[in-house]
Each structure stands twice: as C-alpha cells, then as structure tokens.
mmCIF file of C-alpha atoms and ligand atoms in Angstrom:
data_model
loop_
_atom_site.group_PDB
_atom_site.id
_atom_site.type_symbol
_atom_site.label_atom_id
_atom_site.label_comp_id
_atom_site.label_asym_id
_atom_site.label_seq_id
_atom_site.Cartn_x
_atom_site.Cartn_y
_atom_site.Cartn_z
ATOM 1 C CA UNK G 1 98.708 38.539 162.753
ATOM 2 C CA UNK G 2 100.288 41.940 163.830
ATOM 3 C CA UNK G 3 103.484 42.784 163.020
ATOM 4 C CA UNK G 4 104.813 42.564 167.018
ATOM 5 C CA UNK G 5 103.264 39.145 167.183
ATOM 6 C CA UNK G 6 104.826 37.647 163.978
ATOM 7 C CA UNK G 7 108.183 39.081 165.459
ATOM 8 C CA UNK G 8 107.602 37.189 168.687
ATOM 9 C CA UNK G 9 106.628 34.050 167.010
ATOM 10 C CA UNK G 10 109.621 34.194 164.694
ATOM 11 C CA UNK G 11 112.149 34.950 167.424
ATOM 12 C CA UNK G 12 111.140 32.006 169.714
ATOM 13 C CA UNK G 13 110.526 29.639 166.966
ATOM 14 C CA UNK G 14 114.279 30.321 165.777
ATOM 15 C CA UNK G 15 115.458 29.583 169.038
ATOM 16 C CA UNK G 16 114.027 26.154 169.005
ATOM 17 C CA UNK G 17 113.784 24.978 165.248
ATOM 18 C CA UNK G 18 116.771 23.073 165.427
ATOM 19 C CA UNK G 19 115.860 20.658 168.159
ATOM 20 C CA UNK G 20 113.595 18.517 166.055
ATOM 21 C CA UNK G 21 114.040 15.367 167.934
ATOM 22 C CA UNK G 22 113.723 16.902 171.134
ATOM 23 C CA UNK G 23 110.750 18.409 170.126
ATOM 24 C CA UNK G 24 108.973 15.471 168.899
ATOM 25 C CA UNK G 25 109.735 13.520 172.007
ATOM 26 C CA UNK G 26 108.623 15.817 174.101
ATOM 27 C CA UNK G 27 105.335 15.587 172.227
ATOM 28 C CA UNK G 28 105.262 11.846 172.429
ATOM 29 C CA UNK G 29 106.192 11.853 176.229
ATOM 30 C CA UNK G 30 103.419 14.192 177.232
ATOM 31 C CA UNK G 31 100.758 12.425 175.083
ATOM 32 C CA UNK G 32 101.442 8.695 174.385
ATOM 33 C CA UNK G 33 98.214 8.726 172.343
ATOM 34 C CA UNK G 34 99.904 10.671 169.783
ATOM 35 C CA UNK G 35 103.040 8.281 169.611
ATOM 36 C CA UNK G 36 100.214 5.388 169.443
ATOM 37 C CA UNK G 37 98.984 6.728 166.059
ATOM 38 C CA UNK G 38 101.931 6.074 164.385
ATOM 39 C CA UNK G 39 102.266 2.824 162.808
ATOM 40 C CA UNK G 40 106.297 2.568 163.085
ATOM 41 C CA UNK G 41 106.297 3.934 166.657
ATOM 42 C CA UNK G 42 103.042 2.332 168.410
ATOM 43 C CA UNK G 43 103.665 0.092 171.435
ATOM 44 C CA UNK G 44 107.459 0.878 171.327
ATOM 45 C CA UNK G 45 109.249 2.626 174.260
ATOM 46 C CA UNK G 46 110.324 6.165 173.602
ATOM 47 C CA UNK G 47 113.960 5.432 174.345
ATOM 48 C CA UNK G 48 113.925 2.574 171.863
ATOM 49 C CA UNK G 49 112.591 4.964 169.263
ATOM 50 C CA UNK G 50 113.939 8.310 169.665
ATOM 51 C CA UNK G 51 117.569 7.634 168.160
ATOM 52 C CA UNK G 52 115.930 6.120 165.075
ATOM 53 C CA UNK G 53 116.164 7.441 161.678
ATOM 54 C CA UNK G 54 112.222 7.081 161.303
ATOM 55 C CA UNK G 55 112.046 9.276 164.569
ATOM 56 C CA UNK G 56 114.438 12.011 162.833
ATOM 57 C CA UNK G 57 112.674 11.973 159.710
ATOM 58 C CA UNK G 58 109.270 12.351 161.138
ATOM 59 C CA UNK G 59 110.596 14.959 163.666
ATOM 60 C CA UNK G 60 112.216 16.710 160.493
ATOM 61 C CA UNK G 61 108.785 16.920 158.522
ATOM 62 C CA UNK G 62 106.775 18.232 161.560
ATOM 63 C CA UNK G 63 109.269 21.180 162.212
ATOM 64 C CA UNK G 64 109.776 21.954 158.618
ATOM 65 C CA UNK G 65 106.191 22.307 158.475
ATOM 66 C CA UNK G 66 105.786 24.977 161.386
ATOM 67 C CA UNK G 67 108.864 26.596 159.595
ATOM 68 C CA UNK G 68 106.987 27.066 156.420
ATOM 69 C CA UNK G 69 103.987 28.507 158.083
ATOM 70 C CA UNK G 70 105.817 30.800 160.078
ATOM 71 C CA UNK G 71 107.760 31.923 157.336
ATOM 72 C CA UNK G 72 104.532 33.018 155.177
ATOM 73 C CA UNK G 73 103.431 35.152 158.577
ATOM 74 C CA UNK G 74 103.521 38.640 158.035
ATOM 75 C CA UNK G 75 104.014 38.414 154.201
ATOM 76 C CA UNK G 76 102.062 39.983 151.657
ATOM 77 C CA UNK G 77 99.886 37.820 149.539
ATOM 78 C CA UNK G 78 100.448 34.339 151.179
ATOM 79 C CA UNK G 79 96.987 33.753 152.345
ATOM 80 C CA UNK G 80 96.222 31.394 149.491
ATOM 81 C CA UNK G 81 99.283 29.455 150.067
ATOM 82 C CA UNK G 82 99.091 29.190 153.800
ATOM 83 C CA UNK G 83 95.487 28.114 153.194
ATOM 84 C CA UNK G 84 96.450 25.358 150.742
ATOM 85 C CA UNK G 85 99.151 23.659 152.980
ATOM 86 C CA UNK G 86 96.880 23.612 155.976
ATOM 87 C CA UNK G 87 94.032 22.084 153.936
ATOM 88 C CA UNK G 88 96.148 19.551 152.803
ATOM 89 C CA UNK G 89 97.446 18.825 156.418
ATOM 90 C CA UNK G 90 94.193 18.181 157.756
ATOM 91 C CA UNK G 91 93.060 16.130 154.929
ATOM 92 C CA UNK G 92 96.008 13.965 155.317
ATOM 93 C CA UNK G 93 95.499 13.607 159.130
ATOM 94 C CA UNK G 94 91.667 13.314 158.836
ATOM 95 C CA UNK G 95 92.604 10.346 156.549
ATOM 96 C CA UNK G 96 94.533 8.733 159.658
ATOM 97 C CA UNK G 97 91.780 9.529 162.119
ATOM 98 C CA UNK G 98 93.662 12.234 164.138
ATOM 99 C CA UNK G 99 91.166 14.182 166.122
ATOM 100 C CA UNK G 100 90.898 17.739 167.137
ATOM 101 C CA UNK G 101 91.409 16.830 170.769
ATOM 102 C CA UNK G 102 94.816 15.545 169.443
ATOM 103 C CA UNK G 103 95.814 18.438 167.786
ATOM 104 C CA UNK G 104 95.062 20.486 170.730
ATOM 105 C CA UNK G 105 97.450 18.114 172.832
ATOM 106 C CA UNK G 106 100.126 18.696 170.053
ATOM 107 C CA UNK G 107 99.534 22.465 170.625
ATOM 108 C CA UNK G 108 99.840 22.067 174.449
ATOM 109 C CA UNK G 109 103.038 19.918 173.965
ATOM 110 C CA UNK G 110 104.572 22.415 171.883
ATOM 111 C CA UNK G 111 104.146 25.436 173.881
ATOM 112 C CA UNK G 112 105.412 24.043 176.895
ATOM 113 C CA UNK G 113 108.695 23.177 174.722
ATOM 114 C CA UNK G 114 108.499 26.830 173.425
ATOM 115 C CA UNK G 115 107.914 28.348 177.007
ATOM 116 C CA UNK G 116 110.816 26.000 178.751
ATOM 117 C CA UNK G 117 113.274 27.020 176.017
ATOM 118 C CA UNK G 118 112.630 30.940 175.853
ATOM 119 C CA UNK G 119 112.269 34.026 177.595
ATOM 120 C CA UNK G 120 108.297 34.170 178.080
ATOM 121 C CA UNK G 121 105.804 36.636 178.664
ATOM 122 C CA UNK G 122 101.873 37.062 178.386
ATOM 123 C CA UNK G 123 102.831 38.736 175.014
ATOM 124 C CA UNK G 124 104.502 35.831 173.657
ATOM 125 C CA UNK G 125 101.786 33.764 174.912
ATOM 126 C CA UNK G 126 99.252 35.738 172.985
ATOM 127 C CA UNK G 127 101.116 35.803 169.767
ATOM 128 C CA UNK G 128 101.639 32.117 170.158
ATOM 129 C CA UNK G 129 97.815 31.438 170.607
ATOM 130 C CA UNK G 130 96.946 33.643 167.758
ATOM 131 C CA UNK G 131 99.442 31.874 165.293
ATOM 132 C CA UNK G 132 97.924 28.448 166.544
ATOM 133 C CA UNK G 133 94.483 29.785 166.077
ATOM 134 C CA UNK G 134 94.621 30.800 162.662
ATOM 135 C CA UNK G 135 96.655 27.660 161.822
ATOM 136 C CA UNK G 136 93.869 25.040 163.346
ATOM 137 C CA UNK G 137 91.059 26.869 161.885
ATOM 138 C CA UNK G 138 92.069 26.060 158.563
ATOM 139 C CA UNK G 139 93.202 22.447 159.649
ATOM 140 C CA UNK G 140 90.216 21.928 161.644
ATOM 141 C CA UNK G 141 87.712 22.945 158.692
ATOM 142 C CA UNK G 142 89.768 19.864 156.897
ATOM 143 C CA UNK G 143 89.620 17.367 159.739
HETATM 144 C C1 HEM N 201 102.436 12.842 159.053
HETATM 145 C C2 HEM N 201 102.782 17.621 160.582
HETATM 146 C C3 HEM N 201 99.954 16.835 164.283
HETATM 147 C C4 HEM N 201 100.161 11.927 163.409
HETATM 148 C C5 HEM N 201 102.612 13.996 159.106
HETATM 149 C C6 HEM N 201 103.480 14.558 158.158
HETATM 150 C C7 HEM N 201 103.598 16.211 158.603
HETATM 151 C C8 HEM N 201 102.946 16.197 159.463
HETATM 152 C C9 HEM N 201 104.372 17.363 157.620
HETATM 153 C C10 HEM N 201 104.175 14.052 156.564
HETATM 154 C C11 HEM N 201 103.306 14.893 155.778
HETATM 155 C C12 HEM N 201 101.646 14.458 155.743
HETATM 156 O O1 HEM N 201 101.534 13.018 155.630
HETATM 157 O O2 HEM N 201 100.621 15.207 155.769
HETATM 158 C C13 HEM N 201 102.110 17.831 161.567
HETATM 159 C C14 HEM N 201 101.676 18.982 162.002
HETATM 160 C C15 HEM N 201 100.961 18.924 163.285
HETATM 161 C C16 HEM N 201 100.562 17.323 163.332
HETATM 162 C C17 HEM N 201 102.518 20.367 161.901
HETATM 163 C C18 HEM N 201 100.617 19.432 164.274
HETATM 164 C C19 HEM N 201 100.103 20.991 163.985
HETATM 165 C C20 HEM N 201 99.804 15.438 164.329
HETATM 166 C C21 HEM N 201 98.826 14.830 165.386
HETATM 167 C C22 HEM N 201 99.198 13.518 165.110
HETATM 168 C C23 HEM N 201 99.853 12.946 163.803
HETATM 169 C C24 HEM N 201 98.211 15.492 166.529
HETATM 170 C C25 HEM N 201 98.762 12.296 165.890
HETATM 171 C C26 HEM N 201 97.709 12.122 166.767
HETATM 172 C C27 HEM N 201 100.748 11.763 162.023
HETATM 173 C C28 HEM N 201 100.872 10.572 161.511
HETATM 174 C C29 HEM N 201 101.625 10.885 160.330
HETATM 175 C C30 HEM N 201 101.743 12.052 160.151
HETATM 176 C C31 HEM N 201 100.375 9.255 161.965
HETATM 177 C C32 HEM N 201 102.234 9.600 159.376
HETATM 178 C C33 HEM N 201 103.581 9.491 159.862
HETATM 179 C C34 HEM N 201 104.130 8.275 158.476
HETATM 180 O O3 HEM N 201 103.424 7.149 158.832
HETATM 181 O O4 HEM N 201 105.288 8.727 157.811
HETATM 182 N N1 HEM N 201 102.597 15.115 160.139
HETATM 183 N N2 HEM N 201 101.256 16.673 162.226
HETATM 184 N N3 HEM N 201 100.235 14.313 163.420
HETATM 185 N N4 HEM N 201 101.298 12.829 161.325
HETATM 186 FE FE1 HEM N 201 101.188 14.990 161.888
#
C-alpha cells in the first residue's frame, strides 16, 4: 500500500478502534446471518447479548486482529508475518463454514461504521478498499 493510503487507514482506524462492542453490534445488526454463525449468539436478540462478557471478548478479538494487520502495513519485511496471520484466519473460518459472501458483508458493515465515524472522502475510501483487497486476497485463498 502506498504511504498515503497507509496513513489514511491508520488514522481512521485509530478513531474507532476503541469502539469494539459498537463495531460488532453494527456488523450483527446489518447482517444477522453473520450473528447466526456464532454458536453463543445464534437465535438471540442483539440487545440481550451485546452487554455480555462473551460479546466483549469476541468484539475485542476481531478489533485486535485488525489492529495487528494494520500495524504491519507500510512496515518493511512484514509480508511473511501478514500472510501467516491471514492464512490462519482463513483456515479457522473455513473450518466454521464462513463464506466469501459473508466476509464481503463484514467488509460492507465495517466500512459503514468507519464512514459514519470519520471525515470521509474518495481517497480514504480507496485506501480502505485496497487494505481489504490485500487482506481478503490471502484469506480467500485459504477459505
Ligand atoms: C472467531 C476475526 C469475519 C465468524 C474469530 C477470531 C478472530 C476473528 C480473531 C478468534 C480466533 C479464531 O478462531 O480464528 C475475524 C475477522 C473477520 C472475521 C478479522 C473479518 C475480516 C467473520 C465472519 C464470520 C465470523 C464474516 C461469520 C459469518 C466467526 C466465528 C468465530 C470467529 C463463528 C468463533 C467464535 C467462538 O466460538 O469463539 N474471528 N472474523 N468471522 N469468527 Fe471471525
């Protein structure tokens, strides 16, 4: 990713990375089929689970994963490490039957959250599209 895109992704991510629970809530609200994949959350109302410890733990796992991925962007010689964590994520999610279409839904939901909590423009949008393309290229190869 070019340096200006890395900067745009890091800056906008830093604005929302503490909203762990709100991010997961936004994802489940927009795409209930994603919530339905979680044995602990399937079939329950979002309001009844969003305050639970299980919900906070999972929200934290997802946000931490993104923080790790983003921390590698623009840093020399991190390609093999990035590939390894993305491959592992693809494999663990393949084993759970998560589909590419659901990853795309997740992408849309996270982009919406980012957009509504940041100053947004076409360049920032493009930077995030590139960051997701790079991420999903590896994940999808393992899915
Ligand atoms: C678990 C991240 C998308 C369903 C996890 C874990 C992480 C994670 C870090 C825990 C470690 C592991 O088991 O691999 C992400 C990221 C995503 C993503 C970064 C998008 C880029 C999705 C989607 C679904 C999903 C789209 C469902 C449609 C699950 C489930 C678990 C899980 C069911 C297991 C939860 C448990 O029982 O503890 N995810 N995930 N994930 N993820 Fe994802």
